[in-house]
C-alpha cells in the first residue's frame, strides 16, 4: 500500500515548493507518486489554484506483475461541478473518478503497464459563465484572447475582440476558448 496526495492551494506554484510539496521517498515495494514535468516524483503535490484544467502524471513503480487498486478520496473538497478523469494510457481508457471510487489495474511484464507513462489524472473546473458589460451598444468582456462573438446563434465574422459594437437587434453571446477550456 502506498499513498500520494494532490491538492490545490493559493501559495503553490508549478515548481517544487519546499513549504507545500514533499518528494517521494522510495519504499521497498510498491511506490505510488505524482510526477512533475521535470521528472521530480512527489508524495505530496501542491498545485496552484485550479484554472480550467490541470493534468498530473501518476507513477506506479517497483511493482511485481499482479493486480493493484487505485483508490480516490476527498474529491468532495473540490468545487461543485469539478470533474476528475483517470487516463489509463496502457489500456487507452478514460475513467470518470468519483469520491471514494476505486480503479483496479493489472501490471504485467510489459514496461508500459507500470511506470511514469501509464496513468494521468485530469482535473477540470466547472464551466464558468461570462458576464457581458453593456454600455449603449458596446458589449465588453474581461478577456483578451480566444474570443468569438455571436448574434442569434451565428458567429459574427471578425468579431474576436474584447468588445463589440452591436449594430442590429438580436440575442448576443460570446464564447471564449483558452487553454483547451471554453467559457
PDB file of N, CA, C and O in Angstrom, residues 133-183:
ATOM      1  N   UNK A 133     -20.627  43.157 -20.100  1.00  0.00           N
ATOM      2  CA  UNK A 133     -20.963  44.530 -19.704  1.00  0.00           C
ATOM      3  C   UNK A 133     -21.551  45.242 -20.919  1.00  0.00           C
ATOM      4  O   UNK A 133     -21.023  45.122 -22.026  1.00  0.00           O
ATOM      5  N   UNK A 134     -22.641  45.969 -20.713  1.00  0.00           N
ATOM      6  CA  UNK A 134     -23.295  46.678 -21.805  1.00  0.00           C
ATOM      7  C   UNK A 134     -23.273  48.169 -21.506  1.00  0.00           C
ATOM      8  O   UNK A 134     -23.705  48.602 -20.437  1.00  0.00           O
ATOM      9  N   UNK A 135     -22.738  48.940 -22.464  1.00  0.00           N
ATOM     10  CA  UNK A 135     -22.722  50.397 -22.357  1.00  0.00           C
ATOM     11  C   UNK A 135     -23.190  50.939 -23.700  1.00  0.00           C
ATOM     12  O   UNK A 135     -22.457  50.887 -24.686  1.00  0.00           O
ATOM     13  N   UNK A 136     -24.433  51.432 -23.741  1.00  0.00           N
ATOM     14  CA  UNK A 136     -25.093  51.782 -25.005  1.00  0.00           C
ATOM     15  C   UNK A 136     -25.111  50.538 -25.883  1.00  0.00           C
ATOM     16  O   UNK A 136     -25.653  49.538 -25.485  1.00  0.00           O
ATOM     17  N   UNK A 137     -24.468  50.581 -27.047  1.00  0.00           N
ATOM     18  CA  UNK A 137     -24.449  49.413 -27.938  1.00  0.00           C
ATOM     19  C   UNK A 137     -23.127  48.649 -27.877  1.00  0.00           C
ATOM     20  O   UNK A 137     -22.893  47.766 -28.689  1.00  0.00           O
ATOM     21  N   UNK A 138     -22.260  49.024 -26.938  1.00  0.00           N
ATOM     22  CA  UNK A 138     -20.960  48.358 -26.829  1.00  0.00           C
ATOM     23  C   UNK A 138     -21.026  47.239 -25.792  1.00  0.00           C
ATOM     24  O   UNK A 138     -21.402  47.466 -24.646  1.00  0.00           O
ATOM     25  N   UNK A 139     -20.655  46.046 -26.235  1.00  0.00           N
ATOM     26  CA  UNK A 139     -20.622  44.868 -25.379  1.00  0.00           C
ATOM     27  C   UNK A 139     -19.155  44.589 -25.055  1.00  0.00           C
ATOM     28  O   UNK A 139     -18.317  44.556 -25.958  1.00  0.00           O
ATOM     29  N   UNK A 140     -18.822  44.372 -23.769  1.00  0.00           N
ATOM     30  CA  UNK A 140     -17.434  44.184 -23.354  1.00  0.00           C
ATOM     31  C   UNK A 140     -17.325  43.021 -22.372  1.00  0.00           C
ATOM     32  O   UNK A 140     -18.199  42.835 -21.516  1.00  0.00           O
ATOM     33  N   UNK A 141     -16.229  42.249 -22.513  1.00  0.00           N
ATOM     34  CA  UNK A 141     -15.941  41.153 -21.583  1.00  0.00           C
ATOM     35  C   UNK A 141     -14.513  41.306 -21.068  1.00  0.00           C
ATOM     36  O   UNK A 141     -13.681  41.943 -21.720  1.00  0.00           O
ATOM     37  N   UNK A 142     -14.198  40.696 -19.918  1.00  0.00           N
ATOM     38  CA  UNK A 142     -12.857  40.840 -19.339  1.00  0.00           C
ATOM     39  C   UNK A 142     -11.847  39.799 -19.844  1.00  0.00           C
ATOM     40  O   UNK A 142     -11.069  39.243 -19.068  1.00  0.00           O
ATOM     41  N   UNK A 143     -11.850  39.498 -21.129  1.00  0.00           N
ATOM     42  CA  UNK A 143     -10.896  38.577 -21.741  1.00  0.00           C
ATOM     43  C   UNK A 143     -10.252  39.271 -22.929  1.00  0.00           C
ATOM     44  O   UNK A 143     -10.829  40.197 -23.494  1.00  0.00           O
ATOM     45  N   UNK A 144      -9.074  38.806 -23.331  1.00  0.00           N
ATOM     46  CA  UNK A 144      -8.378  39.443 -24.447  1.00  0.00           C
ATOM     47  C   UNK A 144      -8.032  38.478 -25.577  1.00  0.00           C
ATOM     48  O   UNK A 144      -7.566  38.914 -26.625  1.00  0.00           O
ATOM     49  N   UNK A 145      -8.235  37.196 -25.383  1.00  0.00           N
ATOM     50  CA  UNK A 145      -7.884  36.222 -26.420  1.00  0.00           C
ATOM     51  C   UNK A 145      -8.910  35.108 -26.501  1.00  0.00           C
ATOM     52  O   UNK A 145      -9.702  34.901 -25.580  1.00  0.00           O
ATOM     53  N   UNK A 146      -8.906  34.400 -27.625  1.00  0.00           N
ATOM     54  CA  UNK A 146      -9.793  33.256 -27.818  1.00  0.00           C
ATOM     55  C   UNK A 146     -11.262  33.622 -27.883  1.00  0.00           C
ATOM     56  O   UNK A 146     -12.121  32.815 -27.538  1.00  0.00           O
ATOM     57  N   UNK A 147     -11.577  34.813 -28.345  1.00  0.00           N
ATOM     58  CA  UNK A 147     -12.947  35.357 -28.280  1.00  0.00           C
ATOM     59  C   UNK A 147     -13.664  35.199 -29.623  1.00  0.00           C
ATOM     60  O   UNK A 147     -13.078  35.432 -30.674  1.00  0.00           O
ATOM     61  N   UNK A 148     -14.941  34.832 -29.563  1.00  0.00           N
ATOM     62  CA  UNK A 148     -15.813  34.847 -30.739  1.00  0.00           C
ATOM     63  C   UNK A 148     -17.199  35.319 -30.297  1.00  0.00           C
ATOM     64  O   UNK A 148     -17.801  34.735 -29.401  1.00  0.00           O
ATOM     65  N   UNK A 149     -17.660  36.406 -30.906  1.00  0.00           N
ATOM     66  CA  UNK A 149     -18.998  36.948 -30.631  1.00  0.00           C
ATOM     67  C   UNK A 149     -20.013  36.311 -31.575  1.00  0.00           C
ATOM     68  O   UNK A 149     -19.684  35.950 -32.712  1.00  0.00           O
ATOM     69  N   UNK A 150     -21.263  36.192 -31.085  1.00  0.00           N
ATOM     70  CA  UNK A 150     -22.364  35.592 -31.840  1.00  0.00           C
ATOM     71  C   UNK A 150     -23.578  36.497 -31.766  1.00  0.00           C
ATOM     72  O   UNK A 150     -23.779  37.203 -30.779  1.00  0.00           O
ATOM     73  N   UNK A 151     -24.390  36.460 -32.802  1.00  0.00           N
ATOM     74  CA  UNK A 151     -25.705  37.096 -32.767  1.00  0.00           C
ATOM     75  C   UNK A 151     -26.713  36.071 -33.289  1.00  0.00           C
ATOM     76  O   UNK A 151     -26.482  35.433 -34.317  1.00  0.00           O
ATOM     77  N   UNK A 152     -27.758  35.872 -32.524  1.00  0.00           N
ATOM     78  CA  UNK A 152     -28.800  34.896 -32.858  1.00  0.00           C
ATOM     79  C   UNK A 152     -28.222  33.516 -33.189  1.00  0.00           C
ATOM     80  O   UNK A 152     -28.672  32.832 -34.096  1.00  0.00           O
ATOM     81  N   UNK A 153     -27.197  33.122 -32.448  1.00  0.00           N
ATOM     82  CA  UNK A 153     -26.601  31.797 -32.597  1.00  0.00           C
ATOM     83  C   UNK A 153     -25.589  31.667 -33.722  1.00  0.00           C
ATOM     84  O   UNK A 153     -25.004  30.605 -33.891  1.00  0.00           O
ATOM     85  N   UNK A 154     -25.360  32.713 -34.482  1.00  0.00           N
ATOM     86  CA  UNK A 154     -24.421  32.674 -35.600  1.00  0.00           C
ATOM     87  C   UNK A 154     -23.157  33.456 -35.259  1.00  0.00           C
ATOM     88  O   UNK A 154     -23.230  34.581 -34.750  1.00  0.00           O
ATOM     89  N   UNK A 155     -21.981  32.878 -35.566  1.00  0.00           N
ATOM     90  CA  UNK A 155     -20.721  33.582 -35.345  1.00  0.00           C
ATOM     91  C   UNK A 155     -20.684  34.831 -36.211  1.00  0.00           C
ATOM     92  O   UNK A 155     -21.082  34.807 -37.373  1.00  0.00           O
ATOM     93  N   UNK A 156     -20.189  35.914 -35.641  1.00  0.00           N
ATOM     94  CA  UNK A 156     -20.054  37.173 -36.368  1.00  0.00           C
ATOM     95  C   UNK A 156     -18.630  37.210 -36.926  1.00  0.00           C
ATOM     96  O   UNK A 156     -17.665  37.240 -36.153  1.00  0.00           O
ATOM     97  N   UNK A 157     -18.475  37.194 -38.252  1.00  0.00           N
ATOM     98  CA  UNK A 157     -17.130  37.195 -38.839  1.00  0.00           C
ATOM     99  C   UNK A 157     -16.296  38.388 -38.347  1.00  0.00           C
ATOM    100  O   UNK A 157     -16.767  39.519 -38.322  1.00  0.00           O
ATOM    101  N   UNK A 158     -15.076  38.090 -37.910  1.00  0.00           N
ATOM    102  CA  UNK A 158     -14.157  39.131 -37.467  1.00  0.00           C
ATOM    103  C   UNK A 158     -14.405  39.680 -36.078  1.00  0.00           C
ATOM    104  O   UNK A 158     -13.644  40.496 -35.586  1.00  0.00           O
ATOM    105  N   UNK A 159     -15.466  39.239 -35.417  1.00  0.00           N
ATOM    106  CA  UNK A 159     -15.802  39.739 -34.069  1.00  0.00           C
ATOM    107  C   UNK A 159     -15.076  38.901 -33.028  1.00  0.00           C
ATOM    108  O   UNK A 159     -15.635  37.975 -32.453  1.00  0.00           O
ATOM    109  N   UNK A 160     -13.786  39.229 -32.811  1.00  0.00           N
ATOM    110  CA  UNK A 160     -12.940  38.432 -31.923  1.00  0.00           C
ATOM    111  C   UNK A 160     -12.230  39.274 -30.868  1.00  0.00           C
ATOM    112  O   UNK A 160     -11.301  38.801 -30.230  1.00  0.00           O
ATOM    113  N   UNK A 161     -12.664  40.505 -30.682  1.00  0.00           N
ATOM    114  CA  UNK A 161     -12.052  41.374 -29.690  1.00  0.00           C
ATOM    115  C   UNK A 161     -12.801  41.349 -28.373  1.00  0.00           C
ATOM    116  O   UNK A 161     -13.890  40.786 -28.259  1.00  0.00           O
ATOM    117  N   UNK A 162     -12.216  41.996 -27.361  1.00  0.00           N
ATOM    118  CA  UNK A 162     -12.840  42.014 -26.031  1.00  0.00           C
ATOM    119  C   UNK A 162     -14.090  42.887 -25.969  1.00  0.00           C
ATOM    120  O   UNK A 162     -14.861  42.781 -25.031  1.00  0.00           O
ATOM    121  N   UNK A 163     -14.287  43.732 -26.987  1.00  0.00           N
ATOM    122  CA  UNK A 163     -15.537  44.493 -27.051  1.00  0.00           C
ATOM    123  C   UNK A 163     -16.090  44.408 -28.465  1.00  0.00           C
ATOM    124  O   UNK A 163     -15.374  44.130 -29.431  1.00  0.00           O
ATOM    125  N   UNK A 164     -17.394  44.630 -28.545  1.00  0.00           N
ATOM    126  CA  UNK A 164     -18.085  44.531 -29.827  1.00  0.00           C
ATOM    127  C   UNK A 164     -19.184  45.580 -29.872  1.00  0.00           C
ATOM    128  O   UNK A 164     -19.918  45.755 -28.891  1.00  0.00           O
ATOM    129  N   UNK A 165     -19.293  46.259 -30.990  1.00  0.00           N
ATOM    130  CA  UNK A 165     -20.329  47.268 -31.189  1.00  0.00           C
ATOM    131  C   UNK A 165     -21.526  46.593 -31.852  1.00  0.00           C
ATOM    132  O   UNK A 165     -21.463  46.210 -33.026  1.00  0.00           O
ATOM    133  N   UNK A 166     -22.604  46.429 -31.106  1.00  0.00           N
ATOM    134  CA  UNK A 166     -23.817  45.785 -31.635  1.00  0.00           C
ATOM    135  C   UNK A 166     -24.511  46.753 -32.580  1.00  0.00           C
ATOM    136  O   UNK A 166     -24.868  47.862 -32.188  1.00  0.00           O
ATOM    137  N   UNK A 167     -24.707  46.340 -33.835  1.00  0.00           N
ATOM    138  CA  UNK A 167     -25.307  47.232 -34.822  1.00  0.00           C
ATOM    139  C   UNK A 167     -26.674  46.753 -35.314  1.00  0.00           C
ATOM    140  O   UNK A 167     -27.240  47.309 -36.228  1.00  0.00           O
ATOM    141  N   UNK A 168     -27.173  45.696 -34.697  1.00  0.00           N
ATOM    142  CA  UNK A 168     -28.512  45.197 -35.036  1.00  0.00           C
ATOM    143  C   UNK A 168     -29.136  44.598 -33.786  1.00  0.00           C
ATOM    144  O   UNK A 168     -28.439  44.207 -32.855  1.00  0.00           O
ATOM    145  N   UNK A 169     -30.448  44.542 -33.763  1.00  0.00           N
ATOM    146  CA  UNK A 169     -31.093  43.931 -32.607  1.00  0.00           C
ATOM    147  C   UNK A 169     -30.977  42.420 -32.735  1.00  0.00           C
ATOM    148  O   UNK A 169     -30.896  41.881 -33.838  1.00  0.00           O
ATOM    149  N   UNK A 170     -30.910  41.737 -31.598  1.00  0.00           N
ATOM    150  CA  UNK A 170     -30.795  40.292 -31.605  1.00  0.00           C
ATOM    151  C   UNK A 170     -30.286  39.806 -30.267  1.00  0.00           C
ATOM    152  O   UNK A 170     -30.057  40.581 -29.335  1.00  0.00           O
ATOM    153  N   UNK A 171     -30.083  38.514 -30.170  1.00  0.00           N
ATOM    154  CA  UNK A 171     -29.567  37.876 -28.968  1.00  0.00           C
ATOM    155  C   UNK A 171     -28.060  37.695 -29.143  1.00  0.00           C
ATOM    156  O   UNK A 171     -27.618  36.936 -30.011  1.00  0.00           O
ATOM    157  N   UNK A 172     -27.275  38.406 -28.337  1.00  0.00           N
ATOM    158  CA  UNK A 172     -25.821  38.357 -28.450  1.00  0.00           C
ATOM    159  C   UNK A 172     -25.249  37.406 -27.404  1.00  0.00           C
ATOM    160  O   UNK A 172     -25.739  37.323 -26.291  1.00  0.00           O
ATOM    161  N   UNK A 173     -24.195  36.728 -27.810  1.00  0.00           N
ATOM    162  CA  UNK A 173     -23.486  35.821 -26.916  1.00  0.00           C
ATOM    163  C   UNK A 173     -22.019  35.878 -27.291  1.00  0.00           C
ATOM    164  O   UNK A 173     -21.651  36.368 -28.364  1.00  0.00           O
ATOM    165  N   UNK A 174     -21.173  35.374 -26.395  1.00  0.00           N
ATOM    166  CA  UNK A 174     -19.740  35.316 -26.663  1.00  0.00           C
ATOM    167  C   UNK A 174     -19.212  33.992 -26.139  1.00  0.00           C
ATOM    168  O   UNK A 174     -19.709  33.453 -25.149  1.00  0.00           O
ATOM    169  N   UNK A 175     -18.221  33.463 -26.836  1.00  0.00           N
ATOM    170  CA  UNK A 175     -17.548  32.234 -26.410  1.00  0.00           C
ATOM    171  C   UNK A 175     -16.059  32.551 -26.335  1.00  0.00           C
ATOM    172  O   UNK A 175     -15.491  33.137 -27.247  1.00  0.00           O
ATOM    173  N   UNK A 176     -15.439  32.135 -25.219  1.00  0.00           N
ATOM    174  CA  UNK A 176     -14.011  32.343 -25.026  1.00  0.00           C
ATOM    175  C   UNK A 176     -13.368  30.970 -24.863  1.00  0.00           C
ATOM    176  O   UNK A 176     -13.791  30.174 -24.022  1.00  0.00           O
ATOM    177  N   UNK A 177     -12.328  30.706 -25.659  1.00  0.00           N
ATOM    178  CA  UNK A 177     -11.604  29.432 -25.586  1.00  0.00           C
ATOM    179  C   UNK A 177     -10.157  29.730 -25.217  1.00  0.00           C
ATOM    180  O   UNK A 177      -9.446  30.377 -25.983  1.00  0.00           O
ATOM    181  N   UNK A 178      -9.748  29.254 -24.039  1.00  0.00           N
ATOM    182  CA  UNK A 178      -8.395  29.474 -23.539  1.00  0.00           C
ATOM    183  C   UNK A 178      -7.869  28.167 -22.966  1.00  0.00           C
ATOM    184  O   UNK A 178      -8.528  27.533 -22.148  1.00  0.00           O
ATOM    185  N   UNK A 179      -6.684  27.783 -23.365  1.00  0.00           N
ATOM    186  CA  UNK A 179      -6.021  26.591 -22.840  1.00  0.00           C
ATOM    187  C   UNK A 179      -6.898  25.350 -22.871  1.00  0.00           C
ATOM    188  O   UNK A 179      -6.931  24.566 -21.933  1.00  0.00           O
ATOM    189  N   UNK A 180      -7.651  25.173 -23.958  1.00  0.00           N
ATOM    190  CA  UNK A 180      -8.486  23.995 -24.099  1.00  0.00           C
ATOM    191  C   UNK A 180      -9.796  24.042 -23.354  1.00  0.00           C
ATOM    192  O   UNK A 180     -10.558  23.096 -23.373  1.00  0.00           O
ATOM    193  N   UNK A 181     -10.098  25.152 -22.675  1.00  0.00           N
ATOM    194  CA  UNK A 181     -11.366  25.306 -21.967  1.00  0.00           C
ATOM    195  C   UNK A 181     -12.196  26.368 -22.656  1.00  0.00           C
ATOM    196  O   UNK A 181     -11.670  27.346 -23.163  1.00  0.00           O
ATOM    197  N   UNK A 182     -13.495  26.163 -22.667  1.00  0.00           N
ATOM    198  CA  UNK A 182     -14.400  27.106 -23.305  1.00  0.00           C
ATOM    199  C   UNK A 182     -15.368  27.654 -22.266  1.00  0.00           C
ATOM    200  O   UNK A 182     -15.931  26.910 -21.474  1.00  0.00           O
ATOM    201  N   UNK A 183     -15.529  28.957 -22.313  1.00  0.00           N
ATOM    202  CA  UNK A 183     -16.466  29.661 -21.427  1.00  0.00           C
ATOM    203  C   UNK A 183     -17.530  30.333 -22.257  1.00  0.00           C
ATOM    204  O   UNK A 183     -17.267  30.784 -23.368  1.00  0.00           O
TER     205      UNK A 183
END
